mmCIF file of C-alpha atoms and ligand atoms in Angstrom:
data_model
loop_
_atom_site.group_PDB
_atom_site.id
_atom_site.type_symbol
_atom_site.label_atom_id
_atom_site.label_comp_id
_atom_site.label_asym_id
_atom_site.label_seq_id
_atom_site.Cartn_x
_atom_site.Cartn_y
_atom_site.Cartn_z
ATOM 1 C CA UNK A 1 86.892 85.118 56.012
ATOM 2 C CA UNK A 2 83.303 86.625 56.189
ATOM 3 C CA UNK A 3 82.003 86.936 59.639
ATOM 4 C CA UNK A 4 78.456 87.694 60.527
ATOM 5 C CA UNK A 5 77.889 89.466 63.631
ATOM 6 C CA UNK A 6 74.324 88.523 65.943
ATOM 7 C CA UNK A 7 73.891 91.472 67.818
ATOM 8 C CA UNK A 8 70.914 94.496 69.988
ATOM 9 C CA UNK A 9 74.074 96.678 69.070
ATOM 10 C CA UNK A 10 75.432 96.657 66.121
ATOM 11 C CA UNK A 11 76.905 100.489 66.533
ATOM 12 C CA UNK A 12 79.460 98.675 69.192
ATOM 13 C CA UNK A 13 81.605 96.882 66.473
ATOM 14 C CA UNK A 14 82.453 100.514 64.849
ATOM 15 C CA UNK A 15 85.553 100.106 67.405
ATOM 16 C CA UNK A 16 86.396 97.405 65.035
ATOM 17 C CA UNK A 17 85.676 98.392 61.460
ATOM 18 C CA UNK A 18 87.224 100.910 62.758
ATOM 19 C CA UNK A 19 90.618 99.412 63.086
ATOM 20 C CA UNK A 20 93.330 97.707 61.159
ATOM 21 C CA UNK A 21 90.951 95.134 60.808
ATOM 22 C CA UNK A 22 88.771 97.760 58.939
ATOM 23 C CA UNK A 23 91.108 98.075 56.384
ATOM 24 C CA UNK A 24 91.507 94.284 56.220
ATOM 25 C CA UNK A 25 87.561 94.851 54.794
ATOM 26 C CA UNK A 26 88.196 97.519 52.537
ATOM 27 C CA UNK A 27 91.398 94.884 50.935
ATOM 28 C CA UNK A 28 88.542 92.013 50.480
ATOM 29 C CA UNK A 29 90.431 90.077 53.566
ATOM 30 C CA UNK A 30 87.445 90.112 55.651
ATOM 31 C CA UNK A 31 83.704 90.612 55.031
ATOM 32 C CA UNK A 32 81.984 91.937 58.268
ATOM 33 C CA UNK A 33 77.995 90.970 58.701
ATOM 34 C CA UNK A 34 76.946 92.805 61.429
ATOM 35 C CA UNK A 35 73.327 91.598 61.868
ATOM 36 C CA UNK A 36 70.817 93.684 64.216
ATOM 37 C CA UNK A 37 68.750 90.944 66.017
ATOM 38 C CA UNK A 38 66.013 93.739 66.463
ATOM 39 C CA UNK A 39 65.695 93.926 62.967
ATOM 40 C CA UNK A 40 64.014 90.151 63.215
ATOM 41 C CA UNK A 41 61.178 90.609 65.962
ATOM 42 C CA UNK A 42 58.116 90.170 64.667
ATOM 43 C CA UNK A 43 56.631 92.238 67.734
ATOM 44 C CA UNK A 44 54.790 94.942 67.275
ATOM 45 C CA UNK A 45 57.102 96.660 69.899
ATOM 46 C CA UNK A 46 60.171 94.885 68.487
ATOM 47 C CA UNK A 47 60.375 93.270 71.812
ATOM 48 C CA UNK A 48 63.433 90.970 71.368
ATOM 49 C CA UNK A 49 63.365 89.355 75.175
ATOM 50 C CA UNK A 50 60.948 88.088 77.965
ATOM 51 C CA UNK A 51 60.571 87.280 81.682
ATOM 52 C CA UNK A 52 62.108 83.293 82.281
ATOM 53 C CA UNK A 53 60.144 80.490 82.511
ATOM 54 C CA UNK A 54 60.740 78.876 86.218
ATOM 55 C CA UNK A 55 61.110 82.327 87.537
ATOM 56 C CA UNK A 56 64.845 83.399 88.493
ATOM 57 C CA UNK A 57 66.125 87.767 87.946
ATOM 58 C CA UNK A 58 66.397 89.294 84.883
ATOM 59 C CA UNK A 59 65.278 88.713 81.135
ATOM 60 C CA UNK A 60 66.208 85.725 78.187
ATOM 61 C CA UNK A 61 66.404 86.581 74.495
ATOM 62 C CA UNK A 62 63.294 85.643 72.428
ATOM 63 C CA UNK A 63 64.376 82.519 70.536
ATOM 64 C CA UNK A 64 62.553 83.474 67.307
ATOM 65 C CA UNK A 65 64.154 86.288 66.441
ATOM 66 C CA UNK A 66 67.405 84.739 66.480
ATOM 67 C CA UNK A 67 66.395 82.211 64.423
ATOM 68 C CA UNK A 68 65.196 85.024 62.102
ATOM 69 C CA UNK A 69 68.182 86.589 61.766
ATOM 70 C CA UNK A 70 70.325 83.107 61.657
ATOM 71 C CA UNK A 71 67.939 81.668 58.446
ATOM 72 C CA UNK A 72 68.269 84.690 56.866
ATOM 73 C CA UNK A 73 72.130 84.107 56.330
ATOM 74 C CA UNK A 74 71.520 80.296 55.792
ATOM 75 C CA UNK A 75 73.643 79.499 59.010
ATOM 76 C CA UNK A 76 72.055 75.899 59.273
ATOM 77 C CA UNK A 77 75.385 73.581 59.496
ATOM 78 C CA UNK A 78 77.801 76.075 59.559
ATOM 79 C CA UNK A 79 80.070 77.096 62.370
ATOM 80 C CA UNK A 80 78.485 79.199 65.236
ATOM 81 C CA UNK A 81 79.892 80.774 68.141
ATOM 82 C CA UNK A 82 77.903 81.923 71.552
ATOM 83 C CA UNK A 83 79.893 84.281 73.335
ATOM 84 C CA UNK A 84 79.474 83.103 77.223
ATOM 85 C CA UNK A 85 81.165 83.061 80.368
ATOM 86 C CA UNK A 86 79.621 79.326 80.893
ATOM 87 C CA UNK A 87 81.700 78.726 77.466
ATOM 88 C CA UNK A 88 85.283 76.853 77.270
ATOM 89 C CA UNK A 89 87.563 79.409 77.492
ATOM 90 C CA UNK A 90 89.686 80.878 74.237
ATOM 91 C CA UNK A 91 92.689 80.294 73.990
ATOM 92 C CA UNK A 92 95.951 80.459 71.241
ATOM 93 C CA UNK A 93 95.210 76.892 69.835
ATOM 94 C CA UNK A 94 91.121 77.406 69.175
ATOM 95 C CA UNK A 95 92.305 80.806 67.502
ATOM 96 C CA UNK A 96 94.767 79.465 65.231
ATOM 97 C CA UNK A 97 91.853 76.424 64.246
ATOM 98 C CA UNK A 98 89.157 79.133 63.996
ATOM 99 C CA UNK A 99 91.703 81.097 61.797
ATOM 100 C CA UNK A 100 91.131 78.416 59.479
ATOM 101 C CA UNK A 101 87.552 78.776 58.917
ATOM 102 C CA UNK A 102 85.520 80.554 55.637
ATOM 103 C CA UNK A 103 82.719 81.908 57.666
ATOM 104 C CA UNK A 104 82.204 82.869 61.303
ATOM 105 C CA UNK A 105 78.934 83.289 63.050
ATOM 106 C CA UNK A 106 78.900 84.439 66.536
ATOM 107 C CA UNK A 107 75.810 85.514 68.746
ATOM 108 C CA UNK A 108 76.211 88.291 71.161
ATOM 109 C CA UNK A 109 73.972 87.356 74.209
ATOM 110 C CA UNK A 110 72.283 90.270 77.064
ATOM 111 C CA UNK A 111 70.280 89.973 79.691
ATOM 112 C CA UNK A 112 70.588 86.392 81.480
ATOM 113 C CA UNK A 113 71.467 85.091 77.756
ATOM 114 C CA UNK A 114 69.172 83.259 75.287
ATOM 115 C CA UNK A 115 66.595 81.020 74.851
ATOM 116 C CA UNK A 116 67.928 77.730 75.083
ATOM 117 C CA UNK A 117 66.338 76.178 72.159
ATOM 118 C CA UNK A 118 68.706 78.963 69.987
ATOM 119 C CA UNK A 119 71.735 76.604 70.800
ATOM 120 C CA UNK A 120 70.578 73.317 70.634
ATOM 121 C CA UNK A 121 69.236 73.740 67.266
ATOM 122 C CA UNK A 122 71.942 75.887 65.975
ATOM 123 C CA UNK A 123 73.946 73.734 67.437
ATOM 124 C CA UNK A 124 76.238 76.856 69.238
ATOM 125 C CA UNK A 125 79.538 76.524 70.579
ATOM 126 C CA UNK A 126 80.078 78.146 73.301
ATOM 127 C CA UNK A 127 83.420 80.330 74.146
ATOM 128 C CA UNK A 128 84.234 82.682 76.994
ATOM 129 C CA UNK A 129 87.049 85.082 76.633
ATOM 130 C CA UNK A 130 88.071 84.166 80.515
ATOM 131 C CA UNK A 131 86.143 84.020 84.080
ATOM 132 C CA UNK A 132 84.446 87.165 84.274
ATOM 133 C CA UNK A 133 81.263 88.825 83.708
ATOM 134 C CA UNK A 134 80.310 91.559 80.854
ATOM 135 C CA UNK A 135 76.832 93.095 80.232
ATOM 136 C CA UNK A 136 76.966 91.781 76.828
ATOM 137 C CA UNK A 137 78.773 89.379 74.588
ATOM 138 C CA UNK A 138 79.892 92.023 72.587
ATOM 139 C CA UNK A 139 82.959 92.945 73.852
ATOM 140 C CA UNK A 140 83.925 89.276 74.134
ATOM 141 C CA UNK A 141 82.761 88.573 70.263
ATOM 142 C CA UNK A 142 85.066 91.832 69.571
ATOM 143 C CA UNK A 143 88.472 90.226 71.414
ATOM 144 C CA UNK A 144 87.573 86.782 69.329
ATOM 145 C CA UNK A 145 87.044 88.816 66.422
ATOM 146 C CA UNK A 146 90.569 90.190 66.817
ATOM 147 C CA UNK A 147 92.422 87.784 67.782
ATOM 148 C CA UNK A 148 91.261 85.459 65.014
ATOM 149 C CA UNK A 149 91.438 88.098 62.240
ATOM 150 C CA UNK A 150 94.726 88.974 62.847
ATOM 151 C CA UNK A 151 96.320 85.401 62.191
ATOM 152 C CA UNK A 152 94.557 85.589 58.872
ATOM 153 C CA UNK A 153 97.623 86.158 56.259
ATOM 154 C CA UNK A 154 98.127 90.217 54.687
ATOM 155 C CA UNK A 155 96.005 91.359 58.153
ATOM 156 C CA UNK A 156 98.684 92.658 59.890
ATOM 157 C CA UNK A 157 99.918 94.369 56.704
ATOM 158 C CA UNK A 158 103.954 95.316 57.261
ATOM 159 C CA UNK A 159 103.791 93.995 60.583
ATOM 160 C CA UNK A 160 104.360 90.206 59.554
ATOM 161 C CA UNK A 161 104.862 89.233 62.729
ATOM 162 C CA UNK A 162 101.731 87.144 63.782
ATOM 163 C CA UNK A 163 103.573 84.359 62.308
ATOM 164 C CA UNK A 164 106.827 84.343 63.953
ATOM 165 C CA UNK A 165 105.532 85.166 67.144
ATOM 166 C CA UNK A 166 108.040 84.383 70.642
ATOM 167 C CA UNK A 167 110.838 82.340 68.979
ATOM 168 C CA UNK A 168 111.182 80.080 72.153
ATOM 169 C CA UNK A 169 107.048 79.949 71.995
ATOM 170 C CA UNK A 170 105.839 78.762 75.233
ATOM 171 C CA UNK A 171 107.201 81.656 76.751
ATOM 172 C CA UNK A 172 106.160 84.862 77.327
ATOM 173 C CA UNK A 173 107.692 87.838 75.014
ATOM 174 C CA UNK A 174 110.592 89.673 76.320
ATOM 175 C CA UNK A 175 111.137 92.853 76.564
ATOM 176 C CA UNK A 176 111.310 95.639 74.040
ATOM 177 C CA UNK A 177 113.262 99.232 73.808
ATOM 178 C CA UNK A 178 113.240 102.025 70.897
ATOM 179 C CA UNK A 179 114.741 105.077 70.475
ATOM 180 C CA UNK A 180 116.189 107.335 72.390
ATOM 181 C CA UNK A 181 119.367 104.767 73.579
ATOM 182 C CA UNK A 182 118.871 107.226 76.924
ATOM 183 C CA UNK A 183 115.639 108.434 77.947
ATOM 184 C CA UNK A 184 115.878 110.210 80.960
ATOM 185 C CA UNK A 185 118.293 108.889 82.816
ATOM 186 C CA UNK A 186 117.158 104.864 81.801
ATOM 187 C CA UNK A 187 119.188 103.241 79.379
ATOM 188 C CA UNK A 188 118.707 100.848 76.671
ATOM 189 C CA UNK A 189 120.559 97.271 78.099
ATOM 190 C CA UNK A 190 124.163 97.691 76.635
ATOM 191 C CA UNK A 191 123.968 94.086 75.289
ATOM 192 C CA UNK A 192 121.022 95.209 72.734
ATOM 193 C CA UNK A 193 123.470 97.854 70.895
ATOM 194 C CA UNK A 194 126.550 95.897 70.777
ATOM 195 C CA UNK A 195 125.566 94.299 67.695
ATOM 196 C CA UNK A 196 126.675 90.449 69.218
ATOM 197 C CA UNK A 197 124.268 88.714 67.498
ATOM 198 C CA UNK A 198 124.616 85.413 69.909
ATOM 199 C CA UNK A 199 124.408 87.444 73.224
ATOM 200 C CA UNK A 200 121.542 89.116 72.516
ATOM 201 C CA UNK A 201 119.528 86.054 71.195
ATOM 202 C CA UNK A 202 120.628 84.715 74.764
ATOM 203 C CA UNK A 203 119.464 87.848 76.442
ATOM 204 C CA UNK A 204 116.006 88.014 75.021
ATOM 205 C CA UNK A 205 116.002 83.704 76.506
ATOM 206 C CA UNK A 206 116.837 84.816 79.818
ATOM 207 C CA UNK A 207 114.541 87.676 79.769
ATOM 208 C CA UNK A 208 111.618 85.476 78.358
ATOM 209 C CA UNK A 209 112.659 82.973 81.459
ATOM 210 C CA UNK A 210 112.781 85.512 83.749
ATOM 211 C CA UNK A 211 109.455 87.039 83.203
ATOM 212 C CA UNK A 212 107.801 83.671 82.232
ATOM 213 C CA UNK A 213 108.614 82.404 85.859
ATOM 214 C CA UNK A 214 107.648 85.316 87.959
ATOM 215 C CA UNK A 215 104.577 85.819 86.189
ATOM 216 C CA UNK A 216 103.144 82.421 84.676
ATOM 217 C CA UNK A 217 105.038 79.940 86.889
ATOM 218 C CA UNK A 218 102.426 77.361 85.195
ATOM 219 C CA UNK A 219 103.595 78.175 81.893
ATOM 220 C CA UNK A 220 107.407 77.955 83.129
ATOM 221 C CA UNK A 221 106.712 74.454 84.424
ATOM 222 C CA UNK A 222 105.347 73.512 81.574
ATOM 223 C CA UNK A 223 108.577 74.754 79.848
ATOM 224 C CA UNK A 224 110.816 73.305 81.824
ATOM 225 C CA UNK A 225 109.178 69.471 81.441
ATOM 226 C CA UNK A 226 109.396 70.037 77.978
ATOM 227 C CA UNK A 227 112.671 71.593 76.939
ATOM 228 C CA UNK A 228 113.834 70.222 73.782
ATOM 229 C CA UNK A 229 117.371 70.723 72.340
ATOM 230 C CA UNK A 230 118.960 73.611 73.381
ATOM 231 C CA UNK A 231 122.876 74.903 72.875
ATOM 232 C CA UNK A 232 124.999 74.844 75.615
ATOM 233 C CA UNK A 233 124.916 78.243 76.173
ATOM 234 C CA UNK A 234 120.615 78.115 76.392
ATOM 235 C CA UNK A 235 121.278 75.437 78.593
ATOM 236 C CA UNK A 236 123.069 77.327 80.846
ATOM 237 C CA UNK A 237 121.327 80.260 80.828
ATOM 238 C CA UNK A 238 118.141 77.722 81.960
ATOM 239 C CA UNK A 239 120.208 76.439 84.725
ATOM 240 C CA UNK A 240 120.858 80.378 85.869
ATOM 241 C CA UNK A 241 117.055 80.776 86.183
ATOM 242 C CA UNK A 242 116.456 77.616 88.010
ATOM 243 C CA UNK A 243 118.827 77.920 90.231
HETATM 244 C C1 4G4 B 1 75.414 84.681 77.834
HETATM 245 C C2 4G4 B 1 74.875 84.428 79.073
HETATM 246 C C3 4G4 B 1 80.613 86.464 77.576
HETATM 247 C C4 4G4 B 1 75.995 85.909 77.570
HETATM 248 C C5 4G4 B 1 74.907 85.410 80.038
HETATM 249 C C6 4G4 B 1 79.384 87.099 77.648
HETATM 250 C C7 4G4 B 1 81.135 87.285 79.743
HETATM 251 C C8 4G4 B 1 81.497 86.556 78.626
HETATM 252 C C9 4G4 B 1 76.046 86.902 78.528
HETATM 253 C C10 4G4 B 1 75.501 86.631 79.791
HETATM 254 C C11 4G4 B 1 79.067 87.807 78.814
HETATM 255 C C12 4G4 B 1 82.820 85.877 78.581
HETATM 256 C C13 4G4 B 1 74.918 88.827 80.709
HETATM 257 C C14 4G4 B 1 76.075 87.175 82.085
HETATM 258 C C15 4G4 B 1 76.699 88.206 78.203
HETATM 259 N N1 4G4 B 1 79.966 87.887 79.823
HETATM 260 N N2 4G4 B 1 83.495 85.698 79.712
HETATM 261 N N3 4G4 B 1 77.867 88.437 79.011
HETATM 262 N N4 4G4 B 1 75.556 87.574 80.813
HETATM 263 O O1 4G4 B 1 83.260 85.493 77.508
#
């Protein structure tokens, strides 16, 4: 997947070539375009924003030197991302369909945002990462990035688990211990070194339950509407939890 990058800081996304998804670059997985919207102002002062039109605080982003830098990688009908908190909000399902695409534009907004114009003719989709404010779309463009990259297949190198990710999915993950078996004075749960395959499948359910209901009752309800065939012994370790 190539992904170009719109950004006033392109130094920022070093915390992601940086990364694992760095050397998904260097193995020809990815193909990062980190574009410096400076670099398109045809300012003598490479002024890149100005004062609104209708009054209101702060600054907008010059239009024309985001269409600069968007002509010069021929983005004209291909798919573009605006990272904004007036965007629908990310989530799972638009990662897994974004995993699917070839190429990835997205446009890092400052100030108050950009020109208008920039989005109806580049006809922008607009995503927030959730209800809260940054100083910059980077940060939001970098959590899209990663969440998006690392569904792509050989990514997570080794780690193969983006794929089979929360067996019972719809719940959250349960919980996970490593060595030492005793670290002091807390204990690994017995049930995880007794080698019964069955229990522990059933423990990691209950746990997932557990956690799922405390924390995300929405998601629990959800789970609970739609529960699907389970063994007995799921089914009573369900009943348990409701109880
Ligand atoms: C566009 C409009 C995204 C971009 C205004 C970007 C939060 C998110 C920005 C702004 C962002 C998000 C400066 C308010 C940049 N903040 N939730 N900031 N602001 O995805």
């Amino acid at each position: 997947m190539r992904i170009n990058v719109l950004t006033l800081f392109p130094e920022m996304f070093s915390a992601v070539t940086g990364s694992i998804l760095g050397k998904a670059a260097e193995k020809g997985l990815l193909e990062f375009n980190f574009i410096n919207i400076r670099d398109f102002s045809n300012d003598k002062h490479k002024k890149a924003d100005d004062y609104p039109f209708g009054g209101g605080p702060g600054m907008v982003m010059l239009a024309d030197p985001i269409f600069g830098a968007l002509n010069s990688i021929d983005a004209k009908g291909k798919k573009c991302i605006y990272m904004s908190p007036r965007g629908k909000v990310l989530n799972q399902t638009m990662i897994q369909e974004l995993s699917q695409e070839g190429e990835l534009t997205i446009l890092c907004g400052h100030y108050e945002g950009v020109d208008q114009r920039v989005l109806d003719y580049w006809e922008m989709e607009e995503v927030s990462i959730g209800d809260y404010v940054l100083t910059g779309g980077e940060l939001a463009a970098m959590v899209l990035i990663d969440s998006v990259a690392r569904l792509i297949p050989g990514v997570l190198a080794g780690e193969d688990s983006a794929m089979e990710e929360s067996i019972y999915s719809g719940l959250l993950e349960y919980p996970q211990y490593t060595k030492p078996r005793s670290y002091e004075g807390m204990d690994v749960p017995e049930v995880l070194v007794s080698g019964n395959h069955k229990l522990i499948r059933l423990w990691k359910f209950e746990q997932s339950l557990e956690l799922t209901k405390k924390n995300r009752p929405d998601l629990f309800d959800t789970f609970v509407k739609n529960h699907g065939d389970f063994t007995k012994d799921e089914q009573k370790v369900l009943e348990k939890v409701l109880k």
